[in-house]
Amino acid sequence: QKEVEQNSGPLSVPEGAIASLNCTYSDRGSQSFFWYRQYSGKSPELIMSIYSNGDKEDGRFTAQLNKASQYVSLLIRDSQPSDSATYLCAVNDSSYKLIFGSGTRLLVRP
Amino acid sequence: EAEVAQSPRYKITEKSQAVAFWCDPISGHATLYWYRQILGQGPELLVQFQDESVVDDSQLPKDRFSAERLKGVDSTLKIQPAELGDSAMYLCASSSRLAGGEQYFGPGTRLTVT
């Protein structure tokens, strides 16, 4: 069973801090990795995609990928209360099926 | 901005009734997905279409669920008969690539079966 694991949280950080969200995956053949943000009662919104080892930055968001360790992370700098949501890690497995983790709930305290 | 459209946004139905959901993908996206998301879990793929053809329906409960994309554009997912355990968010997503590409979700349909 191919798996994507995330800590369910909640991860609580003060406003202005860096939030660090982590994800591990089991399929070594995975090639594409995504982070989605999901507000309560809403659908997932794609915020980052990463395909190669290293860091990818987009505004306040940085995705980090380490295929050798089968580890993906998302850093959110200068966290805002509006960033409070559930963050879903998603991984395309070796058959290109998108597998989602159960999500990490982030709370940013004003 | 191009978006995936879904309707209805909310649906309440009694068990044993039939229910249908509609999805219109982003224009030009040949790949369309239907997912089910239970509260507290990540979305799980039900069926994937490439144009009008089913690519993957291995997780679709075929005794009660059916999906079609007759003209390779919009799609319908049907449940008949609905069961209490079908209560969930039904999400449609689309992608410009068959494999490995970014998927964009519609607003979803929240189904409650009573």
mmCIF file of C-alpha atoms in Angstrom:
data_model
loop_
_atom_site.group_PDB
_atom_site.id
_atom_site.type_symbol
_atom_site.label_atom_id
_atom_site.label_comp_id
_atom_site.label_asym_id
_atom_site.label_seq_id
_atom_site.Cartn_x
_atom_site.Cartn_y
_atom_site.Cartn_z
ATOM 1 C CA GLN A 1 0.000 0.000 0.000
ATOM 2 C CA LYS A 2 1.617 3.238 -1.154
ATOM 3 C CA GLU A 3 1.444 5.829 1.591
ATOM 4 C CA VAL A 4 1.915 9.521 2.227
ATOM 5 C CA GLU A 5 2.330 10.387 5.896
ATOM 6 C CA GLN A 6 1.767 13.721 7.605
ATOM 7 C CA ASN A 7 1.478 14.764 11.225
ATOM 8 C CA SER A 8 -2.161 15.710 11.754
ATOM 9 C CA GLY A 9 -1.284 18.584 14.102
ATOM 10 C CA PRO A 10 -2.448 21.080 14.935
ATOM 11 C CA LEU A 11 0.802 22.950 14.408
ATOM 12 C CA SER A 12 0.478 26.246 16.240
ATOM 13 C CA VAL A 13 2.816 29.138 15.429
ATOM 14 C CA PRO A 14 2.698 32.847 16.288
ATOM 15 C CA GLU A 15 2.049 35.418 13.589
ATOM 16 C CA GLY A 16 5.257 36.306 11.752
ATOM 17 C CA ALA A 17 6.996 33.007 12.528
ATOM 18 C CA ILE A 18 8.099 30.294 10.101
ATOM 19 C CA ALA A 19 5.767 27.309 9.852
ATOM 20 C CA SER A 20 7.395 24.032 8.848
ATOM 21 C CA LEU A 21 5.211 21.237 7.498
ATOM 22 C CA ASN A 22 6.596 17.792 6.762
ATOM 23 C CA CYS A 23 5.610 14.794 4.682
ATOM 24 C CA THR A 24 7.112 11.367 3.979
ATOM 25 C CA TYR A 25 6.182 8.962 1.207
ATOM 26 C CA SER A 26 6.732 5.274 0.634
ATOM 27 C CA ASP A 27 6.999 4.880 -3.180
ATOM 28 C CA ARG A 28 10.625 5.424 -4.294
ATOM 29 C CA GLY A 29 9.414 5.736 -7.893
ATOM 30 C CA SER A 30 7.501 8.945 -7.158
ATOM 31 C CA GLN A 31 8.440 11.866 -9.422
ATOM 32 C CA SER A 32 6.004 14.715 -8.733
ATOM 33 C CA PHE A 33 5.169 16.332 -5.423
ATOM 34 C CA PHE A 34 2.538 18.886 -4.503
ATOM 35 C CA TRP A 35 1.275 20.931 -1.587
ATOM 36 C CA TYR A 36 -2.377 21.915 -1.373
ATOM 37 C CA ARG A 37 -4.019 24.277 1.092
ATOM 38 C CA GLN A 38 -7.561 23.477 2.208
ATOM 39 C CA TYR A 39 -9.687 25.819 4.267
ATOM 40 C CA SER A 40 -12.447 24.261 6.349
ATOM 41 C CA GLY A 41 -15.397 23.289 4.142
ATOM 42 C CA LYS A 42 -13.580 24.256 0.936
ATOM 43 C CA SER A 43 -11.779 22.326 -1.777
ATOM 44 C CA PRO A 44 -7.984 21.892 -1.989
ATOM 45 C CA GLU A 45 -6.036 24.716 -3.626
ATOM 46 C CA LEU A 46 -2.668 24.004 -5.261
ATOM 47 C CA ILE A 47 0.046 26.204 -3.768
ATOM 48 C CA MET A 48 3.332 24.490 -4.689
ATOM 49 C CA SER A 49 4.670 21.799 -6.980
ATOM 50 C CA ILE A 50 8.212 20.383 -6.954
ATOM 51 C CA TYR A 51 9.789 17.827 -9.239
ATOM 52 C CA SER A 52 13.522 17.748 -8.445
ATOM 53 C CA ASN A 53 15.669 17.585 -5.328
ATOM 54 C CA GLY A 54 16.334 20.842 -3.534
ATOM 55 C CA ASP A 55 14.357 23.945 -2.745
ATOM 56 C CA LYS A 56 11.722 25.804 -4.723
ATOM 57 C CA GLU A 57 10.589 29.217 -3.562
ATOM 58 C CA ASP A 58 7.392 31.092 -4.422
ATOM 59 C CA GLY A 59 6.723 34.201 -2.405
ATOM 60 C CA ARG A 60 6.464 33.254 1.276
ATOM 61 C CA PHE A 61 6.383 29.542 0.444
ATOM 62 C CA THR A 62 9.378 27.218 0.011
ATOM 63 C CA ALA A 63 9.017 23.560 -0.902
ATOM 64 C CA GLN A 64 11.920 21.225 -0.172
ATOM 65 C CA LEU A 65 12.390 17.771 -1.677
ATOM 66 C CA ASN A 66 14.816 15.016 -0.695
ATOM 67 C CA LYS A 67 14.142 11.916 -2.782
ATOM 68 C CA ALA A 68 16.866 9.860 -1.087
ATOM 69 C CA SER A 69 15.117 10.352 2.264
ATOM 70 C CA GLN A 70 11.632 10.261 0.660
ATOM 71 C CA TYR A 71 10.825 13.520 2.373
ATOM 72 C CA VAL A 72 8.992 16.666 1.282
ATOM 73 C CA SER A 73 8.504 19.791 3.328
ATOM 74 C CA LEU A 74 6.778 23.157 3.057
ATOM 75 C CA LEU A 75 8.040 26.270 4.804
ATOM 76 C CA ILE A 76 5.774 29.274 5.220
ATOM 77 C CA ARG A 77 7.658 32.448 6.149
ATOM 78 C CA ASP A 78 6.073 35.399 7.942
ATOM 79 C CA SER A 79 3.004 33.286 8.793
ATOM 80 C CA GLN A 80 -0.310 35.141 8.807
ATOM 81 C CA PRO A 81 -3.614 34.218 10.495
ATOM 82 C CA SER A 82 -5.013 33.778 6.967
ATOM 83 C CA ASP A 83 -2.556 30.884 6.504
ATOM 84 C CA SER A 84 -4.509 28.892 9.109
ATOM 85 C CA ALA A 85 -5.770 25.880 7.164
ATOM 86 C CA THR A 86 -5.072 22.204 6.537
ATOM 87 C CA TYR A 87 -2.091 21.551 4.278
ATOM 88 C CA LEU A 88 -2.237 18.423 2.157
ATOM 89 C CA CYS A 89 0.881 16.766 0.773
ATOM 90 C CA ALA A 90 0.277 14.876 -2.477
ATOM 91 C CA VAL A 91 2.636 12.562 -4.341
ATOM 92 C CA ASN A 92 2.368 11.061 -7.818
ATOM 93 C CA ASP A 93 3.326 7.427 -7.362
ATOM 94 C CA SER A 94 5.179 5.334 -9.943
ATOM 95 C CA SER A 95 1.886 4.729 -11.797
ATOM 96 C CA TYR A 96 1.222 8.505 -11.770
ATOM 97 C CA LYS A 97 -1.699 8.158 -9.389
ATOM 98 C CA LEU A 98 -1.912 11.129 -7.000
ATOM 99 C CA ILE A 99 -1.796 9.944 -3.390
ATOM 100 C CA PHE A 100 -2.741 12.418 -0.653
ATOM 101 C CA GLY A 101 -1.722 12.528 2.959
ATOM 102 C CA SER A 102 -4.383 13.208 5.572
ATOM 103 C CA GLY A 103 -3.130 16.750 6.047
ATOM 104 C CA THR A 104 -1.570 18.881 8.764
ATOM 105 C CA ARG A 105 -3.732 21.506 10.418
ATOM 106 C CA LEU A 106 -1.884 24.810 10.851
ATOM 107 C CA LEU A 107 -3.006 27.466 13.335
ATOM 108 C CA VAL A 108 -1.368 30.897 13.188
ATOM 109 C CA ARG A 109 -1.956 32.831 16.419
ATOM 110 C CA PRO A 110 -2.345 36.630 16.088
ATOM 111 C CA GLU B 1 -9.068 32.915 -14.341
ATOM 112 C CA ALA B 2 -9.965 29.425 -15.577
ATOM 113 C CA GLU B 3 -11.683 27.250 -12.998
ATOM 114 C CA VAL B 4 -13.227 23.831 -12.631
ATOM 115 C CA ALA B 5 -16.990 24.097 -12.238
ATOM 116 C CA GLN B 6 -19.086 21.688 -10.192
ATOM 117 C CA SER B 7 -22.751 21.432 -9.307
ATOM 118 C CA PRO B 8 -24.589 21.169 -7.087
ATOM 119 C CA ARG B 9 -22.487 22.568 -4.233
ATOM 120 C CA TYR B 10 -24.586 20.791 -1.617
ATOM 121 C CA LYS B 11 -26.879 17.781 -1.842
ATOM 122 C CA ILE B 12 -28.972 16.094 0.808
ATOM 123 C CA THR B 13 -30.579 12.819 -0.175
ATOM 124 C CA GLU B 14 -32.190 9.855 1.525
ATOM 125 C CA LYS B 15 -30.536 6.478 1.429
ATOM 126 C CA SER B 16 -31.536 4.297 -1.514
ATOM 127 C CA GLN B 17 -32.132 7.367 -3.679
ATOM 128 C CA ALA B 18 -30.115 8.232 -6.776
ATOM 129 C CA VAL B 19 -27.833 11.268 -6.881
ATOM 130 C CA ALA B 20 -25.739 12.828 -9.642
ATOM 131 C CA PHE B 21 -22.901 15.316 -9.698
ATOM 132 C CA TRP B 22 -21.681 17.382 -12.643
ATOM 133 C CA CYS B 23 -18.213 18.712 -13.464
ATOM 134 C CA ASP B 24 -16.863 20.990 -16.183
ATOM 135 C CA PRO B 25 -13.049 21.021 -16.265
ATOM 136 C CA ILE B 26 -10.741 23.893 -17.135
ATOM 137 C CA SER B 27 -10.985 24.534 -20.868
ATOM 138 C CA GLY B 28 -8.454 22.475 -22.762
ATOM 139 C CA HIS B 29 -7.743 20.038 -19.935
ATOM 140 C CA ALA B 30 -8.029 16.544 -21.351
ATOM 141 C CA THR B 31 -7.610 14.738 -18.030
ATOM 142 C CA LEU B 32 -10.442 14.756 -15.508
ATOM 143 C CA TYR B 33 -10.564 13.168 -12.068
ATOM 144 C CA TRP B 34 -13.288 12.434 -9.537
ATOM 145 C CA TYR B 35 -12.210 12.178 -5.895
ATOM 146 C CA ARG B 36 -14.043 11.483 -2.653
ATOM 147 C CA GLN B 37 -12.897 13.142 0.557
ATOM 148 C CA ILE B 38 -14.093 11.994 3.944
ATOM 149 C CA LEU B 39 -13.777 14.479 6.797
ATOM 150 C CA GLY B 40 -10.283 14.399 8.290
ATOM 151 C CA GLN B 41 -8.758 12.497 5.380
ATOM 152 C CA GLY B 42 -7.125 13.381 2.092
ATOM 153 C CA PRO B 43 -8.969 13.012 -1.214
ATOM 154 C CA GLU B 44 -9.066 9.501 -2.705
ATOM 155 C CA LEU B 45 -9.305 8.905 -6.441
ATOM 156 C CA LEU B 46 -12.509 7.327 -7.692
ATOM 157 C CA VAL B 47 -12.052 7.581 -11.460
ATOM 158 C CA GLN B 48 -9.726 9.194 -14.000
ATOM 159 C CA PHE B 49 -10.640 10.097 -17.587
ATOM 160 C CA GLN B 50 -8.387 10.952 -20.512
ATOM 161 C CA ASP B 51 -10.717 12.643 -23.003
ATOM 162 C CA GLU B 52 -13.761 10.342 -23.033
ATOM 163 C CA SER B 53 -11.893 7.176 -21.986
ATOM 164 C CA VAL B 54 -11.577 5.791 -18.463
ATOM 165 C CA VAL B 55 -7.908 5.485 -17.482
ATOM 166 C CA ASP B 56 -8.360 4.276 -13.899
ATOM 167 C CA ASP B 57 -11.548 3.268 -12.103
ATOM 168 C CA SER B 58 -10.013 0.668 -9.817
ATOM 169 C CA GLN B 59 -11.339 2.393 -6.673
ATOM 170 C CA LEU B 60 -14.835 3.124 -8.016
ATOM 171 C CA PRO B 61 -17.509 0.988 -6.279
ATOM 172 C CA LYS B 62 -19.027 -0.150 -9.541
ATOM 173 C CA ASP B 63 -22.045 -1.807 -7.985
ATOM 174 C CA ARG B 64 -23.457 1.619 -7.165
ATOM 175 C CA PHE B 65 -21.233 4.277 -8.733
ATOM 176 C CA SER B 66 -20.947 5.183 -12.394
ATOM 177 C CA ALA B 67 -19.115 7.936 -14.239
ATOM 178 C CA GLU B 68 -19.164 9.165 -17.789
ATOM 179 C CA ARG B 69 -17.542 11.803 -19.965
ATOM 180 C CA LEU B 70 -19.322 11.222 -23.230
ATOM 181 C CA LYS B 71 -17.911 14.059 -25.328
ATOM 182 C CA GLY B 72 -14.590 14.322 -23.538
ATOM 183 C CA VAL B 73 -15.448 17.634 -21.885
ATOM 184 C CA ASP B 74 -17.850 17.693 -18.926
ATOM 185 C CA SER B 75 -18.507 14.683 -16.745
ATOM 186 C CA THR B 76 -21.191 13.187 -14.513
ATOM 187 C CA LEU B 77 -20.737 10.977 -11.473
ATOM 188 C CA LYS B 78 -23.788 9.035 -10.307
ATOM 189 C CA ILE B 79 -24.565 7.052 -7.182
ATOM 190 C CA GLN B 80 -27.512 4.662 -7.156
ATOM 191 C CA PRO B 81 -28.594 3.722 -4.571
ATOM 192 C CA ALA B 82 -26.959 6.084 -2.081
ATOM 193 C CA GLU B 83 -25.879 4.668 1.275
ATOM 194 C CA LEU B 84 -25.204 6.421 4.573
ATOM 195 C CA GLY B 85 -21.467 5.790 4.148
ATOM 196 C CA ASP B 86 -21.448 7.800 0.919
ATOM 197 C CA SER B 87 -21.699 11.061 2.868
ATOM 198 C CA ALA B 88 -18.547 12.953 1.894
ATOM 199 C CA MET B 89 -17.184 15.755 -0.283
ATOM 200 C CA TYR B 90 -17.031 14.803 -3.955
ATOM 201 C CA LEU B 91 -14.297 16.671 -5.766
ATOM 202 C CA CYS B 92 -13.596 17.045 -9.451
ATOM 203 C CA ALA B 93 -10.133 17.998 -10.694
ATOM 204 C CA SER B 94 -8.575 18.517 -14.086
ATOM 205 C CA SER B 95 -5.083 18.542 -15.532
ATOM 206 C CA SER B 96 -3.494 19.412 -18.857
ATOM 207 C CA ARG B 97 -1.265 16.347 -18.627
ATOM 208 C CA LEU B 98 -2.165 12.657 -18.543
ATOM 209 C CA ALA B 99 0.436 11.787 -15.945
ATOM 210 C CA GLY B 100 2.324 13.609 -13.241
ATOM 211 C CA GLY B 101 0.949 17.085 -13.885
ATOM 212 C CA GLU B 102 -0.643 19.631 -11.604
ATOM 213 C CA GLN B 103 -4.286 18.995 -10.766
ATOM 214 C CA TYR B 104 -6.737 21.809 -10.113
ATOM 215 C CA PHE B 105 -9.840 21.195 -8.051
ATOM 216 C CA GLY B 106 -13.367 22.497 -8.367
ATOM 217 C CA PRO B 107 -15.359 23.718 -5.342
ATOM 218 C CA GLY B 108 -16.719 20.240 -4.628
ATOM 219 C CA THR B 109 -20.149 18.839 -3.815
ATOM 220 C CA ARG B 110 -20.933 18.149 -0.162
ATOM 221 C CA LEU B 111 -23.210 15.083 -0.068
ATOM 222 C CA THR B 112 -25.213 14.162 3.010
ATOM 223 C CA VAL B 113 -27.141 10.892 2.950
ATOM 224 C CA THR B 114 -29.858 10.588 5.597
#
